[in-house]
PDB file of C-alpha atoms in Angstrom:
ATOM      1  CA  MET B   1     -15.846   1.949  -4.449  1.00  0.00           C
ATOM      2  CA  GLN B   2     -14.666   3.250  -7.798  1.00  0.00           C
ATOM      3  CA  PHE B   3     -10.926   4.017  -7.953  1.00  0.00           C
ATOM      4  CA  LYS B   4      -8.912   5.818 -10.565  1.00  0.00           C
ATOM      5  CA  SER B   5      -6.263   3.250 -11.563  1.00  0.00           C
ATOM      6  CA  ASP B   6      -3.636   5.892 -12.278  1.00  0.00           C
ATOM      7  CA  SER B   7      -4.069   7.741  -8.984  1.00  0.00           C
ATOM      8  CA  LYS B   8      -2.456   7.208  -5.584  1.00  0.00           C
ATOM      9  CA  THR B   9      -4.649   5.928  -2.790  1.00  0.00           C
ATOM     10  CA  ILE B  10      -4.793   7.587   0.656  1.00  0.00           C
ATOM     11  CA  LEU B  11      -6.364   6.005   3.770  1.00  0.00           C
ATOM     12  CA  LEU B  12      -7.762   8.681   6.153  1.00  0.00           C
ATOM     13  CA  ILE B  13      -8.450   7.324   9.684  1.00  0.00           C
ATOM     14  CA  GLU B  14     -10.417  10.046  11.594  1.00  0.00           C
ATOM     15  CA  ASP B  15     -13.255   9.899  14.124  1.00  0.00           C
ATOM     16  CA  ASP B  16     -14.341  13.579  13.578  1.00  0.00           C
ATOM     17  CA  GLU B  17     -16.963  13.303  10.902  1.00  0.00           C
ATOM     18  CA  MET B  18     -16.796  16.905   9.697  1.00  0.00           C
ATOM     19  CA  LEU B  19     -12.959  16.858   9.416  1.00  0.00           C
ATOM     20  CA  ARG B  20     -12.986  13.403   7.823  1.00  0.00           C
ATOM     21  CA  ASP B  21     -15.485  14.462   5.172  1.00  0.00           C
ATOM     22  CA  SER B  22     -13.876  17.794   4.288  1.00  0.00           C
ATOM     23  CA  THR B  23     -10.365  16.305   4.193  1.00  0.00           C
ATOM     24  CA  SER B  24     -11.597  13.378   2.042  1.00  0.00           C
ATOM     25  CA  ILE B  25     -13.342  15.728  -0.419  1.00  0.00           C
ATOM     26  CA  PHE B  26     -10.174  17.880  -0.722  1.00  0.00           C
ATOM     27  CA  LEU B  27      -7.872  14.908  -1.337  1.00  0.00           C
ATOM     28  CA  THR B  28     -10.290  13.532  -3.953  1.00  0.00           C
ATOM     29  CA  GLU B  29     -10.468  16.903  -5.723  1.00  0.00           C
ATOM     30  CA  GLU B  30      -6.639  16.894  -5.739  1.00  0.00           C
ATOM     31  CA  GLY B  31      -6.659  13.668  -7.745  1.00  0.00           C
ATOM     32  CA  PHE B  32      -6.270  11.037  -5.026  1.00  0.00           C
ATOM     33  CA  ASN B  33      -8.331   8.001  -4.316  1.00  0.00           C
ATOM     34  CA  CYS B  34      -9.409   8.492  -0.722  1.00  0.00           C
ATOM     35  CA  ILE B  35     -10.556   5.715   1.609  1.00  0.00           C
ATOM     36  CA  VAL B  36     -11.971   6.717   4.990  1.00  0.00           C
ATOM     37  CA  ALA B  37     -12.319   5.003   8.371  1.00  0.00           C
ATOM     38  CA  LYS B  38     -14.105   6.357  11.345  1.00  0.00           C
ATOM     39  CA  ASN B  39     -12.011   4.612  14.078  1.00  0.00           C
ATOM     40  CA  GLY B  40      -8.733   2.821  14.546  1.00  0.00           C
ATOM     41  CA  LEU B  41     -10.137  -0.702  14.256  1.00  0.00           C
ATOM     42  CA  GLU B  42     -11.796   0.028  10.937  1.00  0.00           C
ATOM     43  CA  GLY B  43      -8.618   1.795   9.771  1.00  0.00           C
ATOM     44  CA  VAL B  44      -6.498  -1.329  10.342  1.00  0.00           C
ATOM     45  CA  GLU B  45      -9.048  -3.476   8.475  1.00  0.00           C
ATOM     46  CA  LYS B  46      -9.119  -1.037   5.504  1.00  0.00           C
ATOM     47  CA  ALA B  47      -5.362  -0.696   5.445  1.00  0.00           C
ATOM     48  CA  LEU B  48      -4.976  -4.474   5.064  1.00  0.00           C
ATOM     49  CA  GLU B  49      -7.757  -4.608   2.485  1.00  0.00           C
ATOM     50  CA  PHE B  50      -6.721  -1.773   0.201  1.00  0.00           C
ATOM     51  CA  LEU B  51      -2.916  -1.423   0.895  1.00  0.00           C
ATOM     52  CA  PRO B  52      -2.965   2.404   0.319  1.00  0.00           C
ATOM     53  CA  ASP B  53       0.000   4.445  -0.832  1.00  0.00           C
ATOM     54  CA  LEU B  54      -0.160   6.608   2.338  1.00  0.00           C
ATOM     55  CA  ILE B  55      -1.992   6.627   5.678  1.00  0.00           C
ATOM     56  CA  LEU B  56      -3.311   9.730   7.534  1.00  0.00           C
ATOM     57  CA  CYS B  57      -4.308   8.815  11.140  1.00  0.00           C
ATOM     58  CA  ASP B  58      -5.748  10.612  14.102  1.00  0.00           C
ATOM     59  CA  ILE B  59      -4.364   9.759  17.498  1.00  0.00           C
ATOM     60  CA  ALA B  60      -7.261  10.010  19.942  1.00  0.00           C
ATOM     61  CA  MET B  61      -9.912   7.681  18.605  1.00  0.00           C
ATOM     62  CA  PRO B  62     -12.390   5.131  20.001  1.00  0.00           C
ATOM     63  CA  LYS B  63     -11.791   1.372  19.935  1.00  0.00           C
ATOM     64  CA  MET B  64      -8.102   1.801  18.971  1.00  0.00           C
ATOM     65  CA  ASN B  65      -5.920   4.905  19.120  1.00  0.00           C
ATOM     66  CA  GLY B  66      -3.511   6.025  16.479  1.00  0.00           C
ATOM     67  CA  TYR B  67      -0.454   4.619  18.269  1.00  0.00           C
ATOM     68  CA  GLU B  68      -1.985   1.184  18.381  1.00  0.00           C
ATOM     69  CA  VAL B  69      -3.027   1.434  14.699  1.00  0.00           C
ATOM     70  CA  TYR B  70       0.606   2.308  13.689  1.00  0.00           C
ATOM     71  CA  LYS B  71       2.088  -0.489  15.822  1.00  0.00           C
ATOM     72  CA  ILE B  72      -0.172  -3.168  14.266  1.00  0.00           C
ATOM     73  CA  LEU B  73       0.422  -2.075  10.730  1.00  0.00           C
ATOM     74  CA  ASN B  74       4.150  -1.648  11.275  1.00  0.00           C
ATOM     75  CA  GLU B  75       4.393  -5.250  12.433  1.00  0.00           C
ATOM     76  CA  ASN B  76       2.747  -6.476   9.207  1.00  0.00           C
ATOM     77  CA  SER B  77       5.009  -6.948   6.243  1.00  0.00           C
ATOM     78  CA  ALA B  78       2.236  -5.883   3.839  1.00  0.00           C
ATOM     79  CA  THR B  79       1.746  -2.472   5.463  1.00  0.00           C
ATOM     80  CA  SER B  80       5.008  -1.732   7.330  1.00  0.00           C
ATOM     81  CA  LEU B  81       6.550   0.384   4.531  1.00  0.00           C
ATOM     82  CA  ILE B  82       3.414   2.491   3.871  1.00  0.00           C
ATOM     83  CA  PRO B  83       4.097   6.183   4.708  1.00  0.00           C
ATOM     84  CA  PHE B  84       2.243   7.041   7.905  1.00  0.00           C
ATOM     85  CA  ILE B  85       1.300  10.617   9.031  1.00  0.00           C
ATOM     86  CA  PHE B  86      -0.334  11.381  12.370  1.00  0.00           C
ATOM     87  CA  ILE B  87      -2.967  14.144  12.388  1.00  0.00           C
ATOM     88  CA  SER B  88      -3.941  15.224  15.873  1.00  0.00           C
ATOM     89  CA  ALA B  89      -4.985  18.113  18.115  1.00  0.00           C
ATOM     90  CA  LYS B  90      -2.317  16.992  20.539  1.00  0.00           C
ATOM     91  CA  THR B  91       0.457  19.615  20.378  1.00  0.00           C
ATOM     92  CA  GLU B  92       2.456  18.733  23.473  1.00  0.00           C
ATOM     93  CA  LYS B  93       6.120  17.858  22.811  1.00  0.00           C
ATOM     94  CA  GLU B  94       5.757  14.513  24.624  1.00  0.00           C
ATOM     95  CA  ASP B  95       2.987  13.443  22.189  1.00  0.00           C
ATOM     96  CA  ILE B  96       5.034  14.371  19.185  1.00  0.00           C
ATOM     97  CA  ARG B  97       8.058  12.649  20.635  1.00  0.00           C
ATOM     98  CA  VAL B  98       6.116   9.424  21.170  1.00  0.00           C
ATOM     99  CA  GLY B  99       4.941   9.471  17.588  1.00  0.00           C
ATOM    100  CA  MET B 100       8.397   9.990  16.166  1.00  0.00           C
ATOM    101  CA  GLN B 101       9.974   7.389  18.360  1.00  0.00           C
ATOM    102  CA  LEU B 102       7.486   4.876  16.983  1.00  0.00           C
ATOM    103  CA  GLY B 103       8.827   5.666  13.552  1.00  0.00           C
ATOM    104  CA  VAL B 104       6.023   7.606  11.932  1.00  0.00           C
ATOM    105  CA  ASP B 105       6.959   9.680   8.838  1.00  0.00           C
ATOM    106  CA  ASP B 106       5.354  12.973   9.838  1.00  0.00           C
ATOM    107  CA  TYR B 107       3.140  14.702  12.335  1.00  0.00           C
ATOM    108  CA  ILE B 108       0.527  17.348  11.515  1.00  0.00           C
ATOM    109  CA  THR B 109      -1.404  19.210  14.223  1.00  0.00           C
ATOM    110  CA  LYS B 110      -5.000  20.334  14.066  1.00  0.00           C
ATOM    111  CA  PRO B 111      -6.253  22.677  12.875  1.00  0.00           C
ATOM    112  CA  PHE B 112      -4.168  22.347   9.782  1.00  0.00           C
ATOM    113  CA  ASP B 113      -4.066  24.106   6.463  1.00  0.00           C
ATOM    114  CA  LEU B 114      -5.181  21.877   3.637  1.00  0.00           C
ATOM    115  CA  ASP B 115      -2.361  23.082   1.392  1.00  0.00           C
ATOM    116  CA  GLU B 116       0.071  22.130   4.192  1.00  0.00           C
ATOM    117  CA  LEU B 117      -1.430  18.723   4.348  1.00  0.00           C
ATOM    118  CA  LEU B 118      -1.196  18.301   0.581  1.00  0.00           C
ATOM    119  CA  LYS B 119       2.472  19.178   0.595  1.00  0.00           C
ATOM    120  CA  ALA B 120       3.211  16.681   3.322  1.00  0.00           C
ATOM    121  CA  VAL B 121       1.258  13.982   1.479  1.00  0.00           C
ATOM    122  CA  GLN B 122       2.979  14.690  -1.813  1.00  0.00           C
ATOM    123  CA  LEU B 123       6.434  14.712  -0.227  1.00  0.00           C
ATOM    124  CA  ARG B 124       5.995  11.373   1.545  1.00  0.00           C
ATOM    125  CA  ILE B 125       4.542   9.673  -1.563  1.00  0.00           C
ATOM    126  CA  SER B 126       7.313  11.070  -3.728  1.00  0.00           C
ATOM    127  CA  LYS B 127      10.040   9.762  -1.356  1.00  0.00           C
ATOM    128  CA  ARG B 128       8.400   6.372  -1.234  1.00  0.00           C
ATOM    129  CA  GLU B 129       8.221   6.128  -4.963  1.00  0.00           C
ATOM    130  CA  LYS B 130      11.974   6.952  -5.336  1.00  0.00           C
ATOM    131  CA  LEU B 131      12.799   4.251  -2.786  1.00  0.00           C
ATOM    132  CA  ILE B 132      10.602   1.711  -4.522  1.00  0.00           C
ATOM    133  CA  HIS B 133      12.067   2.598  -7.954  1.00  0.00           C
ATOM    134  CA  SER B 134      15.609   2.228  -6.686  1.00  0.00           C
ATOM    135  CA  SER B 135      14.975  -1.094  -4.961  1.00  0.00           C
ATOM    136  CA  GLN B 136      13.038  -2.389  -7.994  1.00  0.00           C
ATOM    137  CA  ASN B 137      15.947  -1.613 -10.290  1.00  0.00           C
ATOM    138  CA  SER B 138      18.414  -3.357  -7.962  1.00  0.00           C
ATOM    139  CA  TYR B 139      16.060  -6.333  -7.550  1.00  0.00           C
ATOM    140  CA  LYS B 140      15.638  -6.733 -11.331  1.00  0.00           C
ATOM    141  CA  VAL B 141      19.331  -6.854 -11.839  1.00  0.00           C
ATOM    142  CA  LEU B 142      19.532  -9.656  -9.245  1.00  0.00           C
ATOM    143  CA  LEU B 143      16.626 -11.532 -10.835  1.00  0.00           C
ATOM    144  CA  GLU B 144      18.195 -11.404 -14.277  1.00  0.00           C
ATOM    145  CA  SER B 145      21.150 -13.341 -12.908  1.00  0.00           C
ATOM    146  CA  SER B 146      18.977 -16.000 -11.372  1.00  0.00           C
ATOM    147  CA  LEU B 147      19.219 -19.588 -12.717  1.00  0.00           C
ATOM    148  CA  VAL B 148      15.437 -20.119 -12.342  1.00  0.00           C
ATOM    149  CA  GLY B 149      12.499 -18.391 -13.997  1.00  0.00           C
ATOM    150  CA  VAL B 150      11.201 -15.370 -12.059  1.00  0.00           C
ATOM    151  CA  PHE B 151       8.392 -12.827 -12.578  1.00  0.00           C
ATOM    152  CA  ILE B 152       7.110  -9.746 -10.778  1.00  0.00           C
ATOM    153  CA  PHE B 153       3.320  -9.669 -10.235  1.00  0.00           C
ATOM    154  CA  GLN B 154       1.463  -6.344  -9.587  1.00  0.00           C
ATOM    155  CA  ASN B 155      -2.258  -5.581  -9.757  1.00  0.00           C
ATOM    156  CA  ASN B 156      -3.078  -8.953 -11.400  1.00  0.00           C
ATOM    157  CA  VAL B 157      -0.582  -8.198 -14.103  1.00  0.00           C
ATOM    158  CA  ILE B 158       2.880  -9.655 -14.677  1.00  0.00           C
ATOM    159  CA  THR B 159       5.076  -6.545 -15.170  1.00  0.00           C
ATOM    160  CA  PHE B 160       8.496  -8.223 -15.400  1.00  0.00           C
ATOM    161  CA  THR B 161      10.032 -11.538 -16.259  1.00  0.00           C
ATOM    162  CA  ASN B 162      13.683 -12.541 -16.379  1.00  0.00           C
ATOM    163  CA  SER B 163      15.210 -14.005 -19.422  1.00  0.00           C
ATOM    164  CA  LYS B 164      15.224 -17.523 -17.990  1.00  0.00           C
ATOM    165  CA  LEU B 165      11.432 -17.584 -17.610  1.00  0.00           C
ATOM    166  CA  GLN B 166      10.852 -16.068 -21.097  1.00  0.00           C
ATOM    167  CA  LYS B 167      12.915 -18.822 -22.583  1.00  0.00           C
ATOM    168  CA  ILE B 168      11.096 -21.546 -20.569  1.00  0.00           C
ATOM    169  CA  LEU B 169       7.563 -20.435 -21.421  1.00  0.00           C
ATOM    170  CA  ASN B 170       8.122 -18.304 -24.520  1.00  0.00           C
ATOM    171  CA  LEU B 171       6.256 -15.411 -22.900  1.00  0.00           C
ATOM    172  CA  SER B 172       8.013 -12.439 -24.409  1.00  0.00           C
ATOM    173  CA  GLN B 173       5.078 -11.460 -26.600  1.00  0.00           C
ATOM    174  CA  LYS B 174       2.616 -11.738 -23.785  1.00  0.00           C
ATOM    175  CA  ILE B 175       4.777  -9.807 -21.328  1.00  0.00           C
ATOM    176  CA  ASN B 176       5.130  -6.903 -23.780  1.00  0.00           C
ATOM    177  CA  GLN B 177       1.358  -6.628 -23.782  1.00  0.00           C
ATOM    178  CA  LYS B 178       1.043  -6.944 -20.024  1.00  0.00           C
ATOM    179  CA  TRP B 179       0.003 -10.494 -19.238  1.00  0.00           C
ATOM    180  CA  ASN B 180      -3.010 -10.747 -16.831  1.00  0.00           C
ATOM    181  CA  LEU B 181      -2.094 -13.821 -14.881  1.00  0.00           C
ATOM    182  CA  PHE B 182      -5.502 -14.611 -13.500  1.00  0.00           C
ATOM    183  CA  GLU B 183      -7.185 -14.435 -16.930  1.00  0.00           C
ATOM    184  CA  SER B 184      -4.634 -17.011 -18.186  1.00  0.00           C
ATOM    185  CA  ILE B 185      -5.082 -19.626 -15.515  1.00  0.00           C
ATOM    186  CA  HIS B 186      -7.201 -22.699 -16.079  1.00  0.00           C
ATOM    187  CA  PRO B 187     -10.649 -22.161 -14.505  1.00  0.00           C
ATOM    188  CA  GLU B 188     -10.249 -25.148 -12.153  1.00  0.00           C
ATOM    189  CA  ASP B 189      -6.989 -23.825 -10.810  1.00  0.00           C
ATOM    190  CA  LYS B 190      -7.752 -20.070 -10.692  1.00  0.00           C
ATOM    191  CA  GLY B 191      -9.371 -20.040  -7.252  1.00  0.00           C
ATOM    192  CA  ASN B 192      -6.404 -21.708  -5.539  1.00  0.00           C
ATOM    193  CA  VAL B 193      -3.887 -19.378  -7.148  1.00  0.00           C
ATOM    194  CA  GLU B 194      -5.912 -16.250  -6.215  1.00  0.00           C
ATOM    195  CA  GLU B 195      -6.147 -17.349  -2.623  1.00  0.00           C
ATOM    196  CA  LYS B 196      -2.395 -17.969  -2.405  1.00  0.00           C
ATOM    197  CA  VAL B 197      -1.585 -14.540  -3.855  1.00  0.00           C
ATOM    198  CA  ARG B 198      -4.150 -12.851  -1.564  1.00  0.00           C
ATOM    199  CA  ARG B 199      -2.530 -14.366   1.460  1.00  0.00           C
ATOM    200  CA  CYS B 200       0.884 -13.098   0.447  1.00  0.00           C
ATOM    201  CA  ILE B 201      -0.454  -9.629  -0.277  1.00  0.00           C
ATOM    202  CA  LYS B 202      -2.098  -9.534   3.073  1.00  0.00           C
ATOM    203  CA  GLY B 203       1.175 -10.547   4.747  1.00  0.00           C
ATOM    204  CA  ILE B 204      -0.318 -13.804   6.093  1.00  0.00           C
ATOM    205  CA  GLN B 205       2.460 -15.709   4.418  1.00  0.00           C
ATOM    206  CA  SER B 206       5.656 -14.595   2.762  1.00  0.00           C
ATOM    207  CA  SER B 207       5.769 -17.056  -0.185  1.00  0.00           C
ATOM    208  CA  PHE B 208       4.078 -19.985  -1.785  1.00  0.00           C
ATOM    209  CA  SER B 209       4.635 -22.809  -4.213  1.00  0.00           C
ATOM    210  CA  ILE B 210       1.811 -24.042  -6.388  1.00  0.00           C
ATOM    211  CA  ASN B 211       1.306 -25.958  -9.676  1.00  0.00           C
ATOM    212  CA  PHE B 212      -1.421 -24.659 -12.092  1.00  0.00           C
ATOM    213  CA  ARG B 213      -2.397 -24.881 -15.693  1.00  0.00           C
ATOM    214  CA  VAL B 214      -2.421 -21.914 -18.076  1.00  0.00           C
TER     215      VAL B 214
END
């Protein structure tokens, strides 16, 4: 699957093939990377694999319904903060109430206007980006005051190091050029580090400690 690195990624979980295809094509034409899943179980698997920027999910689906999908992803630290929008033909107030009580971000009923869907998607992604930016700034201030060396790792690239780490490893020049951590690890240690990072990204473990050569 070829993704545009500068585009947001949306996971569409929908068992209606025609709606799934048309919505996926529309979102792709609007500049998003769109991943599709034909049922709830596949949707959970792809959410954990790709960690999308937003999830669109039908409610009535085989193998696992939308409520179950949301509950599973909401309990996983890797996916719990991803904006989640239900798309469903269910228009009864009780169904909408259940979804909102679970904590989903929005609810769109079928048939929906594609422009309406686009506005909802853009709004939720924009709000998430603002929250992330705000928390990152606060976090970086905290990291700068740390007595130990700390770095932030995103998409195989170290995007931030505090002053302490730069002094310890003399990394300032590398960081300015975006240091790809995996490319810098000794070949014999690379596999172990990649596995530890993967487990953290998937939410299997919250942290790890490992020694490796660069």
